[in-house]
mmCIF file of C-alpha atoms in Angstrom:
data_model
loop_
_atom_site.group_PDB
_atom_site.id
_atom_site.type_symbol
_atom_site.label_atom_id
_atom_site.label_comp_id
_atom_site.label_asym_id
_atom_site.label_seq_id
_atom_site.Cartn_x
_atom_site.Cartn_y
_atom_site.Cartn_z
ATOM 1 C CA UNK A 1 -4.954 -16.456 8.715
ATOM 2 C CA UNK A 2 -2.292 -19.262 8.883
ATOM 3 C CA UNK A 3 -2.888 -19.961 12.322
ATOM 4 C CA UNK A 4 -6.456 -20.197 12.041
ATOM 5 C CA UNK A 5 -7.516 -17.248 14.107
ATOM 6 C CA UNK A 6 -9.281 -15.368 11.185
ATOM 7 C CA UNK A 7 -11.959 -17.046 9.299
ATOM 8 C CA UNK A 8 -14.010 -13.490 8.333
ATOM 9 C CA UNK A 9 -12.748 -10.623 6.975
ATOM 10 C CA UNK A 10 -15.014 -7.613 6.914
ATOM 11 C CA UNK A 11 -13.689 -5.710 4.052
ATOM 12 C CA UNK A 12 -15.085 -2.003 4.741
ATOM 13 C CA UNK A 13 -15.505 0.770 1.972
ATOM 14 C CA UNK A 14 -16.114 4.271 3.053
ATOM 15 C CA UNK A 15 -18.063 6.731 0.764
ATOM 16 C CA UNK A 16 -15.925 9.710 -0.084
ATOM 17 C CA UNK A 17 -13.876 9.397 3.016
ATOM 18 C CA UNK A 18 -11.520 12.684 2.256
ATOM 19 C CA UNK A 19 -14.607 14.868 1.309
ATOM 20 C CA UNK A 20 -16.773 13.784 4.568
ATOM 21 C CA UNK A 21 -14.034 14.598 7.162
ATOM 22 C CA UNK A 22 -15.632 16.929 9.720
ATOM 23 C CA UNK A 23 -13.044 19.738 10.099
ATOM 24 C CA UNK A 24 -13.890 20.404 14.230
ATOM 25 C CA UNK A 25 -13.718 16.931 14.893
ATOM 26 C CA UNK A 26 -10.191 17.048 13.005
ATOM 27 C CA UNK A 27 -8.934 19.527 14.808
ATOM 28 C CA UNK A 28 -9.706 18.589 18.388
ATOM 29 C CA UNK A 29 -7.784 15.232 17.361
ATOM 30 C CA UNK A 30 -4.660 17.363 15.970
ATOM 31 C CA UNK A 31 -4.713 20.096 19.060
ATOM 32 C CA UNK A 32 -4.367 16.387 21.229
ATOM 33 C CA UNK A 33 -1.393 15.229 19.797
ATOM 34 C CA UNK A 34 0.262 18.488 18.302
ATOM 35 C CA UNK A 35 1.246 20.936 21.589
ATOM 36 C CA UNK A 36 2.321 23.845 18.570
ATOM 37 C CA UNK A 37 -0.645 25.743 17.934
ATOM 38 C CA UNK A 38 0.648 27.541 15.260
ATOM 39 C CA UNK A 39 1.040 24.008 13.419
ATOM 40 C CA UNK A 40 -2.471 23.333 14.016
ATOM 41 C CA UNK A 41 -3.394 26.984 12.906
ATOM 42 C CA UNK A 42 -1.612 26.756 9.518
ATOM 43 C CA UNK A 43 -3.044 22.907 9.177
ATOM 44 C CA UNK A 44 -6.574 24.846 9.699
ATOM 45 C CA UNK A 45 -5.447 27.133 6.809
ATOM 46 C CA UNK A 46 -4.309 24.602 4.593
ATOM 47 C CA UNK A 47 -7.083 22.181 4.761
ATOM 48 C CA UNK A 48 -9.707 24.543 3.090
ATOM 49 C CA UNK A 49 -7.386 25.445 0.102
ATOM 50 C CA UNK A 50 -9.992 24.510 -3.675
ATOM 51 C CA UNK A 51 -8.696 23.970 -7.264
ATOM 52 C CA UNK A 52 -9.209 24.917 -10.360
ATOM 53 C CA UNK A 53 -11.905 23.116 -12.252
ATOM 54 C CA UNK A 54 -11.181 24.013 -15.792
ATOM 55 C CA UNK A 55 -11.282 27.756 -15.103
ATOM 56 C CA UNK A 56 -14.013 27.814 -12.325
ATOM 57 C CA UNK A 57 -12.587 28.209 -8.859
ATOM 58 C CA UNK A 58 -13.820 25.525 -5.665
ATOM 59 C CA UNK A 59 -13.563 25.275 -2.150
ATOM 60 C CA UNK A 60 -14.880 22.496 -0.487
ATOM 61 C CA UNK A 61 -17.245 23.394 2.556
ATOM 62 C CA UNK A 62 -16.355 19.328 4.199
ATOM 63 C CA UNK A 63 -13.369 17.210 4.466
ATOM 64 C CA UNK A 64 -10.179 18.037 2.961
ATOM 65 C CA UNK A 65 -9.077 18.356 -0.734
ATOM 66 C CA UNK A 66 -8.350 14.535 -2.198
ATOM 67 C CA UNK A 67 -4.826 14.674 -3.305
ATOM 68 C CA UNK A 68 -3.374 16.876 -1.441
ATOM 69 C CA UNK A 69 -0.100 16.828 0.472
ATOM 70 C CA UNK A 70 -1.693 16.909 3.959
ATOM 71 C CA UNK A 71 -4.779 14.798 2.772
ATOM 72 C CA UNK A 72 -3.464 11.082 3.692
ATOM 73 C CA UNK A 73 -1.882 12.593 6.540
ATOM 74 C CA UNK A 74 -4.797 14.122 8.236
ATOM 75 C CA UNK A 75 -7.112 10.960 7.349
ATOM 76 C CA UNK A 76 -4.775 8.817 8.956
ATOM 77 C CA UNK A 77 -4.571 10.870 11.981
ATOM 78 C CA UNK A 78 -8.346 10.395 11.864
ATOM 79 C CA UNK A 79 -8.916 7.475 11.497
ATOM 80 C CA UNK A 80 -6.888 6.519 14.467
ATOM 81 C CA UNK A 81 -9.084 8.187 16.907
ATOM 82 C CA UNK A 82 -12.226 7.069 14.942
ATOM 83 C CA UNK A 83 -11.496 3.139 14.266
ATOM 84 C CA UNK A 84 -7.955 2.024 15.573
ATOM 85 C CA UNK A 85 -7.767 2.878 19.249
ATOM 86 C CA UNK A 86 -12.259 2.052 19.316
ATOM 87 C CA UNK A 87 -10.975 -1.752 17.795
ATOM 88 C CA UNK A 88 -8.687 -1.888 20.503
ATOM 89 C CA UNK A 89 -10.097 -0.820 23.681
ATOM 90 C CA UNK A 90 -13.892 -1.676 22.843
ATOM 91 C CA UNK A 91 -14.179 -3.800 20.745
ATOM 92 C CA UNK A 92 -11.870 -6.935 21.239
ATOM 93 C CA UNK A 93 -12.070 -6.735 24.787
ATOM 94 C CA UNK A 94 -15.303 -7.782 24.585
ATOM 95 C CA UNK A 95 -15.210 -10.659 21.691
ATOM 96 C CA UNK A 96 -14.432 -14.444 22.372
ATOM 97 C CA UNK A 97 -12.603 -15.134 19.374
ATOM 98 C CA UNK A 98 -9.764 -13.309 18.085
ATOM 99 C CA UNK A 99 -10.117 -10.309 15.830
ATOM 100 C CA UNK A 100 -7.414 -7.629 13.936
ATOM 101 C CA UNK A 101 -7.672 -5.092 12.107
ATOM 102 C CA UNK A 102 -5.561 -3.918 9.327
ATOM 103 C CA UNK A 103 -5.327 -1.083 8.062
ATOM 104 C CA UNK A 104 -3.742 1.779 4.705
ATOM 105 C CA UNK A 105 -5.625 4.804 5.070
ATOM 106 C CA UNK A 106 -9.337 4.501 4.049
ATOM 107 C CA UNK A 107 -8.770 0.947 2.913
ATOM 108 C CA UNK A 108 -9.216 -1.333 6.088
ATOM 109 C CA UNK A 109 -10.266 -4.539 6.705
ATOM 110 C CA UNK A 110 -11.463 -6.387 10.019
ATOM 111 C CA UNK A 111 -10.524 -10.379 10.341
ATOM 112 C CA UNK A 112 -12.686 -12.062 12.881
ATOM 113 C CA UNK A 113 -12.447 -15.534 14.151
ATOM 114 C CA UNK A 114 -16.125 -16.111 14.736
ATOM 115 C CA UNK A 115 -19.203 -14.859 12.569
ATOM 116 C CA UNK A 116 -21.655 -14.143 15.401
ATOM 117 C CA UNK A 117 -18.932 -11.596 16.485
ATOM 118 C CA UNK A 118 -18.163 -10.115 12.719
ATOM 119 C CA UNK A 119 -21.879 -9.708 12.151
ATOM 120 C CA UNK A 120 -22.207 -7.995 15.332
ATOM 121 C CA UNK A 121 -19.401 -5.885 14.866
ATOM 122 C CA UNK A 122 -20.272 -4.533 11.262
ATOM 123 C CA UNK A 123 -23.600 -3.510 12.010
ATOM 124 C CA UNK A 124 -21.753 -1.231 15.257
ATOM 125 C CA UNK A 125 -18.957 -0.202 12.635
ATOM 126 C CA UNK A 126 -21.925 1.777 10.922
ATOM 127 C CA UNK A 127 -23.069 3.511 13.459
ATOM 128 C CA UNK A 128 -19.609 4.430 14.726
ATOM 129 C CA UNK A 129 -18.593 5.810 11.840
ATOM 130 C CA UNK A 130 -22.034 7.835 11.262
ATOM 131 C CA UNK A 131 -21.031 9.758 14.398
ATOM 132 C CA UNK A 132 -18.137 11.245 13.077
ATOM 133 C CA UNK A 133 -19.970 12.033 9.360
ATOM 134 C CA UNK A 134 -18.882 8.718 7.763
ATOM 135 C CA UNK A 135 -20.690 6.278 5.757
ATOM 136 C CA UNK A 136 -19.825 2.603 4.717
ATOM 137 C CA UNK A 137 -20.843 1.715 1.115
ATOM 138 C CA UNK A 138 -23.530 -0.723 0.764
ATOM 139 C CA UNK A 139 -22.518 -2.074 -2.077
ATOM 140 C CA UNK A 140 -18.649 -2.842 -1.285
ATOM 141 C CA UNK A 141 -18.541 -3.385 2.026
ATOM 142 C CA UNK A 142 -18.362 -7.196 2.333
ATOM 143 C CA UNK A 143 -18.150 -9.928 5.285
ATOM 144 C CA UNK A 144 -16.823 -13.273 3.403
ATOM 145 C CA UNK A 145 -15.395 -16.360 4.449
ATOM 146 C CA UNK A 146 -11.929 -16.811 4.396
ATOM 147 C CA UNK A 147 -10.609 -20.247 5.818
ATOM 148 C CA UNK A 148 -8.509 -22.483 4.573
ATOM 149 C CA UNK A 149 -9.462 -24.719 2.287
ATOM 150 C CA UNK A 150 -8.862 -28.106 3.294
ATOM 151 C CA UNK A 151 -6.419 -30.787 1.852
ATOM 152 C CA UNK A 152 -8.405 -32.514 -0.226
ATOM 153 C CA UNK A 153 -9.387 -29.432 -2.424
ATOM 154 C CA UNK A 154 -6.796 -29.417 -5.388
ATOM 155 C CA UNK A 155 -7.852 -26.112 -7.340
ATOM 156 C CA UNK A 156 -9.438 -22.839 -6.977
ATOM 157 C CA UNK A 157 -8.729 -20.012 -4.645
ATOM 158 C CA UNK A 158 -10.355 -20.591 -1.110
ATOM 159 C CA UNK A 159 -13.918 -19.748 -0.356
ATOM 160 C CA UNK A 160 -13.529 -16.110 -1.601
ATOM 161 C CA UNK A 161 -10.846 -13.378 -2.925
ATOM 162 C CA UNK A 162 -10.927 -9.787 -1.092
ATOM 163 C CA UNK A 163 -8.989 -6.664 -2.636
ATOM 164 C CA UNK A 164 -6.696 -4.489 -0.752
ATOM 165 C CA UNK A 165 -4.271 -1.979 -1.470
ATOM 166 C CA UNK A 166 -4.442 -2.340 -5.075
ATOM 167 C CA UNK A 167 -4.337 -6.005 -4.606
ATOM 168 C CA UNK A 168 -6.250 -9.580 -4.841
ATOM 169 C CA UNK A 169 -5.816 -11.454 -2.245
ATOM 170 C CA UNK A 170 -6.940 -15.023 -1.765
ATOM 171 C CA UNK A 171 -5.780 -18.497 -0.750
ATOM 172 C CA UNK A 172 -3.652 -20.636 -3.349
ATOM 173 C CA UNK A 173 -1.822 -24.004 -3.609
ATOM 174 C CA UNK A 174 1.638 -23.897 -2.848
ATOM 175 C CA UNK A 175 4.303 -26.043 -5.247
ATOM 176 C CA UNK A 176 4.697 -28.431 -1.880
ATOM 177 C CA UNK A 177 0.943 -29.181 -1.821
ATOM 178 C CA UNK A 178 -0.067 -26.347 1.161
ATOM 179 C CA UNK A 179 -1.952 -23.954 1.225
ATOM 180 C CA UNK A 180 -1.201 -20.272 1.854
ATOM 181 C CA UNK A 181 -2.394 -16.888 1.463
ATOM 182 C CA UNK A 182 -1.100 -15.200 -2.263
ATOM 183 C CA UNK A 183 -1.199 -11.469 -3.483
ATOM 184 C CA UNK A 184 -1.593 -10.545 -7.243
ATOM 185 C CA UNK A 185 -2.364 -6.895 -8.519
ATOM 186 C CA UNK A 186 -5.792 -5.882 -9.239
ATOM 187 C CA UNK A 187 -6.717 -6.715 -13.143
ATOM 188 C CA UNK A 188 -7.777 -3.168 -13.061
ATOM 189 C CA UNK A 189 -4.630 -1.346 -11.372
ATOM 190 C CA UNK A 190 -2.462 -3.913 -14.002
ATOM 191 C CA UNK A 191 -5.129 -2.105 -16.970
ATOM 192 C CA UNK A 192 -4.573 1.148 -15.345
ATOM 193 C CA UNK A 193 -0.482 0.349 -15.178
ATOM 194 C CA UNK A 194 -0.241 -0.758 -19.036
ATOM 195 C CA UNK A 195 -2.370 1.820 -20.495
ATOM 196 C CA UNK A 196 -0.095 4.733 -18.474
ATOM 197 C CA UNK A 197 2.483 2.840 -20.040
ATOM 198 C CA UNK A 198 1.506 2.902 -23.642
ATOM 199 C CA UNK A 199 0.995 6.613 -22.652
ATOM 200 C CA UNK A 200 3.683 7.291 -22.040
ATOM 201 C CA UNK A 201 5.573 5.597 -24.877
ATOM 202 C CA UNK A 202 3.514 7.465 -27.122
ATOM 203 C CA UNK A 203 3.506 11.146 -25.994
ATOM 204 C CA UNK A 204 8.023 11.509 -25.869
ATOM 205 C CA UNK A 205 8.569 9.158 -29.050
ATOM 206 C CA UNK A 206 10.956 11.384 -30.484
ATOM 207 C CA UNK A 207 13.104 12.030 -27.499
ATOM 208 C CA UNK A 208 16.022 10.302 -27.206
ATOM 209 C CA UNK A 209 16.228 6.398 -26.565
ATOM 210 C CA UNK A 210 18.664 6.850 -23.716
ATOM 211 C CA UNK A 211 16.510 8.930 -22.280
ATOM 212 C CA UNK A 212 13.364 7.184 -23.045
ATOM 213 C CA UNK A 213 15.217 3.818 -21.581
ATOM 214 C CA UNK A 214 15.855 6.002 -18.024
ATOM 215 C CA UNK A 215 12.639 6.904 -17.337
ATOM 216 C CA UNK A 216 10.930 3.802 -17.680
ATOM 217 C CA UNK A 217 13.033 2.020 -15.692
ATOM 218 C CA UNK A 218 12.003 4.834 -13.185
ATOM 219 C CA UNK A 219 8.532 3.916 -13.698
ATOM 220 C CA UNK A 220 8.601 0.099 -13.446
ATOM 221 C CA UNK A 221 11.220 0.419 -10.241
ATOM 222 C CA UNK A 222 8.297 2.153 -9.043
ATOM 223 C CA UNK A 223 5.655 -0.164 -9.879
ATOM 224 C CA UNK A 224 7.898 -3.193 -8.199
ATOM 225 C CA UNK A 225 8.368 -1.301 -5.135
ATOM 226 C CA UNK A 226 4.336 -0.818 -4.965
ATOM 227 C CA UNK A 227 3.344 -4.275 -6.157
ATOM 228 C CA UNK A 228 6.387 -6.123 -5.028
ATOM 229 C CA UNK A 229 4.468 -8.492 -2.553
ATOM 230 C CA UNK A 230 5.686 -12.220 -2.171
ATOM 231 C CA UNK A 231 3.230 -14.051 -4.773
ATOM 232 C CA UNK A 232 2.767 -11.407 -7.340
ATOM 233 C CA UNK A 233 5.778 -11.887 -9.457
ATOM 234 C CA UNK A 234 3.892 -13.156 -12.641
ATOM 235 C CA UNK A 235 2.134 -9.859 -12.606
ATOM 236 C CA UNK A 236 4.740 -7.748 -12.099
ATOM 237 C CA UNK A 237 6.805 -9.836 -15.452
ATOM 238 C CA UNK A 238 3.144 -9.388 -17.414
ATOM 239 C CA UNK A 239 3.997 -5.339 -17.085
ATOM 240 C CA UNK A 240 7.773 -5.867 -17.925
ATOM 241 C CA UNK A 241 6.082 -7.309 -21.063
ATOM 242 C CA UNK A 242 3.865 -4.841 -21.473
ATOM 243 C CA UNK A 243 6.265 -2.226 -21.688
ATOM 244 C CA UNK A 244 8.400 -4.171 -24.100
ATOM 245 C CA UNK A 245 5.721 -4.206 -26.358
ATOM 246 C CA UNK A 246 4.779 -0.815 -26.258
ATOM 247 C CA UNK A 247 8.006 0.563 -26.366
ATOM 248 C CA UNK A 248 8.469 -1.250 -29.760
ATOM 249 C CA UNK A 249 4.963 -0.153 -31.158
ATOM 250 C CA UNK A 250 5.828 3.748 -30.680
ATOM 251 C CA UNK A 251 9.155 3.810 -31.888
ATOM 252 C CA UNK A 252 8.559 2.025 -34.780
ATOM 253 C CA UNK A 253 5.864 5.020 -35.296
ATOM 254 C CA UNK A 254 8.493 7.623 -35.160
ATOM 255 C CA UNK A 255 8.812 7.965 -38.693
ATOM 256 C CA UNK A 256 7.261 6.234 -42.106
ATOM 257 C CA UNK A 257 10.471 3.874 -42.410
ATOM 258 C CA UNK A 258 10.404 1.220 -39.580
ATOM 259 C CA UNK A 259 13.804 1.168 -39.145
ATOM 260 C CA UNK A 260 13.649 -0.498 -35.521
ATOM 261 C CA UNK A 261 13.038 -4.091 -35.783
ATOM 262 C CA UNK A 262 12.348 -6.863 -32.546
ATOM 263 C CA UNK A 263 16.059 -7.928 -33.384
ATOM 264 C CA UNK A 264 17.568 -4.652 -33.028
ATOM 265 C CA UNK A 265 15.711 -3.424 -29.710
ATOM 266 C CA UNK A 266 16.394 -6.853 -28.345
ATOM 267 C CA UNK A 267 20.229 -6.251 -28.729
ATOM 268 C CA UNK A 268 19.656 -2.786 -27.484
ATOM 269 C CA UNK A 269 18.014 -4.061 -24.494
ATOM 270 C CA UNK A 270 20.765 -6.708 -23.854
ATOM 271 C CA UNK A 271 23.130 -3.719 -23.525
ATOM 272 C CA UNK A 272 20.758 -1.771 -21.612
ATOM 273 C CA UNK A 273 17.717 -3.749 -19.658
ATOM 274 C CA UNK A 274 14.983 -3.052 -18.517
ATOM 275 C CA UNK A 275 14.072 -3.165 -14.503
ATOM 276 C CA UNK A 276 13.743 -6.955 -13.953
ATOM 277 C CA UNK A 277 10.572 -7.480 -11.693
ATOM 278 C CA UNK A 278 11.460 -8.561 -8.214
ATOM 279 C CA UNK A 279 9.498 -8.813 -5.180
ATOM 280 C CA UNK A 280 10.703 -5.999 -2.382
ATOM 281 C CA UNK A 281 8.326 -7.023 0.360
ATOM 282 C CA UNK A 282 7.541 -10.657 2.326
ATOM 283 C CA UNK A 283 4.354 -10.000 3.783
ATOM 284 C CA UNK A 284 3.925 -13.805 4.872
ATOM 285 C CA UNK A 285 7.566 -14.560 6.117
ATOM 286 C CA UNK A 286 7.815 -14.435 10.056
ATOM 287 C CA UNK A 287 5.525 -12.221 12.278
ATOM 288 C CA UNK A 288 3.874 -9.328 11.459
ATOM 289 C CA UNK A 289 5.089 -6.053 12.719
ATOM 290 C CA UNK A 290 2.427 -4.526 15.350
ATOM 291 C CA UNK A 291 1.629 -0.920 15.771
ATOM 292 C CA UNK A 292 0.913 -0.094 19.175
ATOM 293 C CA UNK A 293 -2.237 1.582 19.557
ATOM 294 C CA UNK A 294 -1.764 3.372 22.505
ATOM 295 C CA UNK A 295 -0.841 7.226 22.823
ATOM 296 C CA UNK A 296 3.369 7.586 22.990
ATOM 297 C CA UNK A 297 4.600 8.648 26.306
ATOM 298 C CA UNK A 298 1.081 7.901 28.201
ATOM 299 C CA UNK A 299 -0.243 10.507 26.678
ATOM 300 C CA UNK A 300 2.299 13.152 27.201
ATOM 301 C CA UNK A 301 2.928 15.851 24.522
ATOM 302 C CA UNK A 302 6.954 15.702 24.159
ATOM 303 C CA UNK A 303 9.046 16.473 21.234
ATOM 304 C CA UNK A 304 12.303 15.116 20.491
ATOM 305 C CA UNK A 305 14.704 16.919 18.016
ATOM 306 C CA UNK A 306 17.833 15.220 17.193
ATOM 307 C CA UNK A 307 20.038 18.392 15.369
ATOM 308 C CA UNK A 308 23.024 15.346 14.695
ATOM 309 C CA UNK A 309 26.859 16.003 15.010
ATOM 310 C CA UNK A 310 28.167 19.671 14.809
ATOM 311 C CA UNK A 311 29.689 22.432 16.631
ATOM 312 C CA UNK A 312 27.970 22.318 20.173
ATOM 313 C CA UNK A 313 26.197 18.768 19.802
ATOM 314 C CA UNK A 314 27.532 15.181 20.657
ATOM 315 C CA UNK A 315 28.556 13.140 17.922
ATOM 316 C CA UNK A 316 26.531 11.061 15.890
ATOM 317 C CA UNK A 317 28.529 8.252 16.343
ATOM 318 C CA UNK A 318 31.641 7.828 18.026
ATOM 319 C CA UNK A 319 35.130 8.873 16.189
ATOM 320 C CA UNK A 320 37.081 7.281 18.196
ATOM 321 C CA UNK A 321 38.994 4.485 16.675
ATOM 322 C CA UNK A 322 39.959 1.449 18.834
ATOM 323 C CA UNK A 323 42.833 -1.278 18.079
ATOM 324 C CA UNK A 324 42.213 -4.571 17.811
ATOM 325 C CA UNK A 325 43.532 -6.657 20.886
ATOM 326 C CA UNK A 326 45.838 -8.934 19.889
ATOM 327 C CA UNK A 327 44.771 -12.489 20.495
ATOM 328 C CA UNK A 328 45.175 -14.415 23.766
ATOM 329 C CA UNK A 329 47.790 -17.174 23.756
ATOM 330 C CA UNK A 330 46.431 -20.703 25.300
ATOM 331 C CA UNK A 331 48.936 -23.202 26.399
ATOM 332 C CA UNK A 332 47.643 -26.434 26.293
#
């Protein structure tokens, strides 16, 4: 996007992507990169495995169970057969312009550099994934523009804003004047965050405040290590807030005497802080890392099990300890 090789972005939704997975299709994908066929026969016995609905028992007939261990695992797996390697073989090969595609799971997105080619390409993308029993949603799938914006525009945020991965993405003015591509979360993932919050804070009131303290620090490490994306550091201080506030509100509910006032909690939080928001990943610093798309090996089924040091294997590392060389003596 810096460089000016994407200008479109087709953002593309799937309908019920973990409950449309054909189950042979799945399995002739596993039995090509798995050589163990009792792995693939107790992945075959795991994938139709229901839940309980209140007290009425389901098995799905399609796709695998949403939420389950195996569930991400198996639609990635997928999904590389269906869209990666099919991007990479046939469909850049034959575009002009440059195109990538990035992808979490169900959640991808296409950036072209032409719109002749992305219009082309997302009316193929349908039909591509219809032959495997996947649909695109009418409604959310989306081609927009995404230059830049040029140098005289002073506000706004680019020609349009696209979600992924829980977050809004879109162009923004830097403090230097430039433009560049900025992350924030989602106003309804930051809804979603404060309301689990508040919760929270509610249901455990009369635990402990030691042990209320620990586990929301464990909870907003966890949202920063999510949402920690270079740009989206006011959101991630709007939760820190949040939780502040809400942590307050419920234990000043603990009895009918509000004995905790803002003055008190704020000492107790000088002693003990919160999780200060910080950003854990730099998404637009240096290149991106590429995934090769191409099978490991050529293709070859191997399997490489490293057991580590212990009686019969070679160190991990060596044990040997060498001296340091004394230093040489120049005579000038």
């Amino acid at each position: 996007m810096h460089q000016g090789e994407v200008r479109w972005i087709c953002e593309a939704d799937m309908v019920s992507f973990f409950d449309s997975l054909e189950r042979t299709e799945l399995k002739e994908m596993l039995e090509v990169r798995v050589a163990d066929g009792s792995l693939v026969r107790l992945i075959g016995k795991c994938v139709p495995v229901g839940g309980l609905d209140g007290e009425a028992m389901w098995e799905p007939e399609l796709g695998t169970v949403q939420g389950s261990v195996l569930s991400s695992l198996l639609g990635n797996v997928s999904l590389h057969s269906v869209l990666d390697r099919w991007c990479a073989t046939e469909v850049k090969p034959r575009l002009r312009g440059k195109a990538t595609l990035i992808r979490s799971c169900d959640d991808c997105m296409i950036g072209f550099e032409r719109e002749d080619e992305a219009r082309r390409v997302r009316a193929v993308l349908e039909k591509r994934l219809g032959r495997f029993g996947l649909t695109l949603h009418p409604d959310t799938t989306r081609l927009l523009p995404l230059w830049r914006p040029s140098t005289t525009q002073q506000r706004g945020h680019g020609p349009a804003t696209f979600d992924f991965v829980g977050c809004t993405c879109s162009w923004r003015r830097t403090r230097t004047g430039h433009w560049r591509m900025g992350c924030k979360t989602r106003r309804a993932s930051l809804r979603r965050a404060k309301q689990a919050i508040d919760d929270w804070c509610r249901r455990p009131r009369h635990q402990p405040v030691e042990a209320q303290h620990a586990a929301l620090g464990r909870r907003l490490r966890g949202h920063c290590n999510s949402f920690g994306v270079r740009g989206n550091f006011q959101s991630l201080r709007r939760l820190v807030d949040a939780t502040k506030r809400a942590w307050d509100t419920w234990l000043c509910r603990r009895s009918q005497r509000k004995r905790l006032t803002w003055e008190r909690l704020t000492d107790f939080l000088r002693q003990r802080p919160l999780p200060r928001p910080r950003i854990t990943v730099r998404i637009w610093g240096g290149y991106p890392r590429v995934t090769p798309t191409e099978e490991p090996d050529g293709g070859n089924l191997l399997v490489r099990i490293w057991r580590g040091a212990g009686v019969g294997n070679p160190p991990a590392y060596s044990t040997t300890h060498f001296a340091r060389a004394p230093p040489r003596a120049y005579h000038i």
